[in-house]
């Protein structure tokens, strides 16, 4: 098998891991509060990244001048996953995964106003289609309990986008390996979740085999193993192509939630998901198409 095919298989497995993780996070809410679970997930996840960083011979050092930025990134992560896990308590995992993965569109908008990056017409069009998809997916015309979870999921996508902008701006000043940045970000965020779980009343943890599996999967497989697969693929294919793996994650999240949790999307929800998926795909494939036509 060629190195490229091996890389594609690694990305396929990565998408499956990240897509199924939405199911494990949803299942964990049966036996733990969102802050308690996140504290365990990111605390253990940070530890599992240590051998990965050593294996790839990266440094644990972080620029002293960027520690304030790192603190902001960790806070954004705490808020982001606080919204995600709270949304999962009352909403469907598949629907929430799609709404959270609208992050690229919020990142485009924030980059326009914060980094003064000009957007092309087709990018504005993609944002507009994604917005329509969100409205259809939330279905505000019918009052139901999932509206709150949908709003929280969208807010999570916004805070995720904000962290992307902060990282992008920081990388202009200091070239910090993403895996090192991730290690420090989730380690500090774990401490933030511990403190938040002491301050904010949480559901008491019930230690069950399912909860142990959910913590293990999210902390070890979805963090350490996923980073190994991503770096393996990144060394064997262009970064842009490797980044396309994120497109499959919400799709797999929807399918996994449907097959395992019985969360079958309604026709309206499916229409909204398709609109968002089409807009996401356009962000990935239109630039390559324009480049090919120009050549």
PDB file of N, CA and C in Angstrom, residues 182-233:
ATOM      1  N   UNK A 182      -1.680  22.388  22.136  1.00  0.00           N
ATOM      2  CA  UNK A 182      -2.828  21.615  22.602  1.00  0.00           C
ATOM      3  C   UNK A 182      -2.583  21.034  23.983  1.00  0.00           C
ATOM      4  N   UNK A 183      -1.370  20.528  24.210  1.00  0.00           N
ATOM      5  CA  UNK A 183      -1.022  19.951  25.514  1.00  0.00           C
ATOM      6  C   UNK A 183      -1.223  20.972  26.629  1.00  0.00           C
ATOM      7  N   UNK A 184      -0.657  22.164  26.454  1.00  0.00           N
ATOM      8  CA  UNK A 184      -0.765  23.175  27.501  1.00  0.00           C
ATOM      9  C   UNK A 184      -2.190  23.712  27.619  1.00  0.00           C
ATOM     10  N   UNK A 185      -2.863  23.850  26.491  1.00  0.00           N
ATOM     11  CA  UNK A 185      -4.223  24.389  26.518  1.00  0.00           C
ATOM     12  C   UNK A 185      -5.176  23.473  27.283  1.00  0.00           C
ATOM     13  N   UNK A 186      -5.153  22.170  26.959  1.00  0.00           N
ATOM     14  CA  UNK A 186      -6.098  21.267  27.621  1.00  0.00           C
ATOM     15  C   UNK A 186      -5.682  20.975  29.059  1.00  0.00           C
ATOM     16  N   UNK A 187      -4.385  21.045  29.359  1.00  0.00           N
ATOM     17  CA  UNK A 187      -3.935  20.824  30.736  1.00  0.00           C
ATOM     18  C   UNK A 187      -4.411  21.958  31.638  1.00  0.00           C
ATOM     19  N   UNK A 188      -4.265  23.192  31.166  1.00  0.00           N
ATOM     20  CA  UNK A 188      -4.743  24.341  31.946  1.00  0.00           C
ATOM     21  C   UNK A 188      -6.269  24.345  32.005  1.00  0.00           C
ATOM     22  N   UNK A 189      -6.906  23.966  30.892  1.00  0.00           N
ATOM     23  CA  UNK A 189      -8.369  23.908  30.877  1.00  0.00           C
ATOM     24  C   UNK A 189      -8.885  22.871  31.873  1.00  0.00           C
ATOM     25  N   UNK A 190      -8.149  21.758  32.029  1.00  0.00           N
ATOM     26  CA  UNK A 190      -8.550  20.732  32.998  1.00  0.00           C
ATOM     27  C   UNK A 190      -8.614  21.323  34.399  1.00  0.00           C
ATOM     28  N   UNK A 191      -7.614  22.134  34.739  1.00  0.00           N
ATOM     29  CA  UNK A 191      -7.617  22.807  36.042  1.00  0.00           C
ATOM     30  C   UNK A 191      -8.808  23.753  36.145  1.00  0.00           C
ATOM     31  N   UNK A 192      -9.116  24.447  35.060  1.00  0.00           N
ATOM     32  CA  UNK A 192     -10.276  25.331  35.052  1.00  0.00           C
ATOM     33  C   UNK A 192     -11.573  24.576  35.280  1.00  0.00           C
ATOM     34  N   UNK A 193     -11.701  23.399  34.676  1.00  0.00           N
ATOM     35  CA  UNK A 193     -12.905  22.587  34.863  1.00  0.00           C
ATOM     36  C   UNK A 193     -13.008  22.078  36.295  1.00  0.00           C
ATOM     37  N   UNK A 194     -11.871  21.742  36.901  1.00  0.00           N
ATOM     38  CA  UNK A 194     -11.881  21.289  38.299  1.00  0.00           C
ATOM     39  C   UNK A 194     -12.406  22.401  39.203  1.00  0.00           C
ATOM     40  N   UNK A 195     -11.879  23.619  39.006  1.00  0.00           N
ATOM     41  CA  UNK A 195     -12.318  24.754  39.814  1.00  0.00           C
ATOM     42  C   UNK A 195     -13.798  25.052  39.569  1.00  0.00           C
ATOM     43  N   UNK A 196     -14.211  25.026  38.293  1.00  0.00           N
ATOM     44  CA  UNK A 196     -15.612  25.313  37.952  1.00  0.00           C
ATOM     45  C   UNK A 196     -16.551  24.278  38.568  1.00  0.00           C
ATOM     46  N   UNK A 197     -16.128  23.013  38.603  1.00  0.00           N
ATOM     47  CA  UNK A 197     -16.975  21.958  39.172  1.00  0.00           C
ATOM     48  C   UNK A 197     -17.130  22.106  40.682  1.00  0.00           C
ATOM     49  N   UNK A 198     -16.157  22.777  41.342  1.00  0.00           N
ATOM     50  CA  UNK A 198     -16.286  23.058  42.776  1.00  0.00           C
ATOM     51  C   UNK A 198     -17.243  24.215  43.029  1.00  0.00           C
ATOM     52  N   UNK A 199     -17.224  25.192  42.134  1.00  0.00           N
ATOM     53  CA  UNK A 199     -18.025  26.406  42.319  1.00  0.00           C
ATOM     54  C   UNK A 199     -19.470  26.198  41.880  1.00  0.00           C
ATOM     55  N   UNK A 200     -19.648  25.526  40.740  1.00  0.00           N
ATOM     56  CA  UNK A 200     -20.988  25.325  40.172  1.00  0.00           C
ATOM     57  C   UNK A 200     -21.488  23.936  40.558  1.00  0.00           C
ATOM     58  N   UNK A 201     -22.661  23.843  41.173  1.00  0.00           N
ATOM     59  CA  UNK A 201     -23.203  22.531  41.560  1.00  0.00           C
ATOM     60  C   UNK A 201     -23.310  21.600  40.352  1.00  0.00           C
ATOM     61  N   UNK A 202     -22.824  20.378  40.548  1.00  0.00           N
ATOM     62  CA  UNK A 202     -22.821  19.402  39.466  1.00  0.00           C
ATOM     63  C   UNK A 202     -23.535  18.118  39.885  1.00  0.00           C
ATOM     64  N   UNK A 203     -23.976  17.402  38.896  1.00  0.00           N
ATOM     65  CA  UNK A 203     -24.556  16.093  39.152  1.00  0.00           C
ATOM     66  C   UNK A 203     -23.483  15.178  39.735  1.00  0.00           C
ATOM     67  N   UNK A 204     -23.833  14.460  40.800  1.00  0.00           N
ATOM     68  CA  UNK A 204     -22.876  13.556  41.435  1.00  0.00           C
ATOM     69  C   UNK A 204     -22.458  12.458  40.456  1.00  0.00           C
ATOM     70  N   UNK A 205     -21.171  12.144  40.451  1.00  0.00           N
ATOM     71  CA  UNK A 205     -20.656  11.126  39.544  1.00  0.00           C
ATOM     72  C   UNK A 205     -21.078   9.736  40.010  1.00  0.00           C
ATOM     73  N   UNK A 206     -21.628   8.965  39.100  1.00  0.00           N
ATOM     74  CA  UNK A 206     -21.939   7.555  39.348  1.00  0.00           C
ATOM     75  C   UNK A 206     -20.986   6.726  38.508  1.00  0.00           C
ATOM     76  N   UNK A 207     -20.051   6.068  39.173  1.00  0.00           N
ATOM     77  CA  UNK A 207     -19.020   5.330  38.436  1.00  0.00           C
ATOM     78  C   UNK A 207     -19.587   4.028  37.898  1.00  0.00           C
ATOM     79  N   UNK A 208     -19.788   4.005  36.601  1.00  0.00           N
ATOM     80  CA  UNK A 208     -20.299   2.825  35.898  1.00  0.00           C
ATOM     81  C   UNK A 208     -19.291   2.417  34.827  1.00  0.00           C
ATOM     82  N   UNK A 209     -19.353   1.187  34.368  1.00  0.00           N
ATOM     83  CA  UNK A 209     -18.452   0.774  33.274  1.00  0.00           C
ATOM     84  C   UNK A 209     -18.583   1.671  32.043  1.00  0.00           C
ATOM     85  N   UNK A 210     -19.806   2.133  31.758  1.00  0.00           N
ATOM     86  CA  UNK A 210     -20.010   2.991  30.594  1.00  0.00           C
ATOM     87  C   UNK A 210     -19.301   4.329  30.780  1.00  0.00           C
ATOM     88  N   UNK A 211     -19.383   4.919  31.977  1.00  0.00           N
ATOM     89  CA  UNK A 211     -18.717   6.201  32.210  1.00  0.00           C
ATOM     90  C   UNK A 211     -17.201   6.054  32.107  1.00  0.00           C
ATOM     91  N   UNK A 212     -16.668   4.972  32.658  1.00  0.00           N
ATOM     92  CA  UNK A 212     -15.219   4.731  32.567  1.00  0.00           C
ATOM     93  C   UNK A 212     -14.802   4.624  31.104  1.00  0.00           C
ATOM     94  N   UNK A 213     -15.611   3.913  30.311  1.00  0.00           N
ATOM     95  CA  UNK A 213     -15.313   3.785  28.881  1.00  0.00           C
ATOM     96  C   UNK A 213     -15.370   5.142  28.184  1.00  0.00           C
ATOM     97  N   UNK A 214     -16.376   5.951  28.517  1.00  0.00           N
ATOM     98  CA  UNK A 214     -16.528   7.262  27.878  1.00  0.00           C
ATOM     99  C   UNK A 214     -15.337   8.163  28.193  1.00  0.00           C
ATOM    100  N   UNK A 215     -14.878   8.134  29.459  1.00  0.00           N
ATOM    101  CA  UNK A 215     -13.725   8.946  29.836  1.00  0.00           C
ATOM    102  C   UNK A 215     -12.476   8.446  29.128  1.00  0.00           C
ATOM    103  N   UNK A 216     -12.292   7.135  29.119  1.00  0.00           N
ATOM    104  CA  UNK A 216     -11.121   6.548  28.448  1.00  0.00           C
ATOM    105  C   UNK A 216     -11.130   6.884  26.964  1.00  0.00           C
ATOM    106  N   UNK A 217     -12.273   6.730  26.325  1.00  0.00           N
ATOM    107  CA  UNK A 217     -12.349   6.974  24.882  1.00  0.00           C
ATOM    108  C   UNK A 217     -12.064   8.439  24.569  1.00  0.00           C
ATOM    109  N   UNK A 218     -12.736   9.347  25.286  1.00  0.00           N
ATOM    110  CA  UNK A 218     -12.568  10.775  25.000  1.00  0.00           C
ATOM    111  C   UNK A 218     -11.166  11.268  25.334  1.00  0.00           C
ATOM    112  N   UNK A 219     -10.593  10.762  26.442  1.00  0.00           N
ATOM    113  CA  UNK A 219      -9.302  11.269  26.902  1.00  0.00           C
ATOM    114  C   UNK A 219      -8.131  10.636  26.169  1.00  0.00           C
ATOM    115  N   UNK A 220      -8.226   9.344  25.901  1.00  0.00           N
ATOM    116  CA  UNK A 220      -7.085   8.622  25.326  1.00  0.00           C
ATOM    117  C   UNK A 220      -7.227   8.456  23.817  1.00  0.00           C
ATOM    118  N   UNK A 221      -8.299   7.817  23.397  1.00  0.00           N
ATOM    119  CA  UNK A 221      -8.454   7.509  21.969  1.00  0.00           C
ATOM    120  C   UNK A 221      -8.725   8.772  21.161  1.00  0.00           C
ATOM    121  N   UNK A 222      -9.671   9.615  21.644  1.00  0.00           N
ATOM    122  CA  UNK A 222     -10.043  10.799  20.878  1.00  0.00           C
ATOM    123  C   UNK A 222      -9.027  11.926  21.009  1.00  0.00           C
ATOM    124  N   UNK A 223      -8.062  11.773  21.911  1.00  0.00           N
ATOM    125  CA  UNK A 223      -7.024  12.797  22.067  1.00  0.00           C
ATOM    126  C   UNK A 223      -5.674  12.281  21.592  1.00  0.00           C
ATOM    127  N   UNK A 224      -5.095  11.349  22.336  1.00  0.00           N
ATOM    128  CA  UNK A 224      -3.742  10.891  22.024  1.00  0.00           C
ATOM    129  C   UNK A 224      -3.683  10.100  20.715  1.00  0.00           C
ATOM    130  N   UNK A 225      -4.547   9.085  20.587  1.00  0.00           N
ATOM    131  CA  UNK A 225      -4.541   8.261  19.373  1.00  0.00           C
ATOM    132  C   UNK A 225      -4.905   9.106  18.157  1.00  0.00           C
ATOM    133  N   UNK A 226      -5.873  10.015  18.323  1.00  0.00           N
ATOM    134  CA  UNK A 226      -6.290  10.863  17.207  1.00  0.00           C
ATOM    135  C   UNK A 226      -5.144  11.751  16.741  1.00  0.00           C
ATOM    136  N   UNK A 227      -4.372  12.315  17.662  1.00  0.00           N
ATOM    137  CA  UNK A 227      -3.235  13.154  17.280  1.00  0.00           C
ATOM    138  C   UNK A 227      -2.167  12.335  16.562  1.00  0.00           C
ATOM    139  N   UNK A 228      -1.941  11.100  17.007  1.00  0.00           N
ATOM    140  CA  UNK A 228      -0.979  10.226  16.321  1.00  0.00           C
ATOM    141  C   UNK A 228      -1.405  10.000  14.875  1.00  0.00           C
ATOM    142  N   UNK A 229      -2.685   9.719  14.671  1.00  0.00           N
ATOM    143  CA  UNK A 229      -3.190   9.476  13.320  1.00  0.00           C
ATOM    144  C   UNK A 229      -3.083  10.733  12.465  1.00  0.00           C
ATOM    145  N   UNK A 230      -3.424  11.886  13.053  1.00  0.00           N
ATOM    146  CA  UNK A 230      -3.385  13.124  12.282  1.00  0.00           C
ATOM    147  C   UNK A 230      -1.956  13.459  11.869  1.00  0.00           C
ATOM    148  N   UNK A 231      -1.008  13.322  12.783  1.00  0.00           N
ATOM    149  CA  UNK A 231       0.387  13.621  12.444  1.00  0.00           C
ATOM    150  C   UNK A 231       0.945  12.604  11.445  1.00  0.00           C
ATOM    151  N   UNK A 232       0.513  11.354  11.572  1.00  0.00           N
ATOM    152  CA  UNK A 232       0.939  10.324  10.616  1.00  0.00           C
ATOM    153  C   UNK A 232       0.484  10.710   9.209  1.00  0.00           C
ATOM    154  N   UNK A 233      -0.786  11.134   9.090  1.00  0.00           N
ATOM    155  CA  UNK A 233      -1.315  11.524   7.786  1.00  0.00           C
ATOM    156  C   UNK A 233      -0.676  12.812   7.298  1.00  0.00           C
TER     157      UNK A 233
END
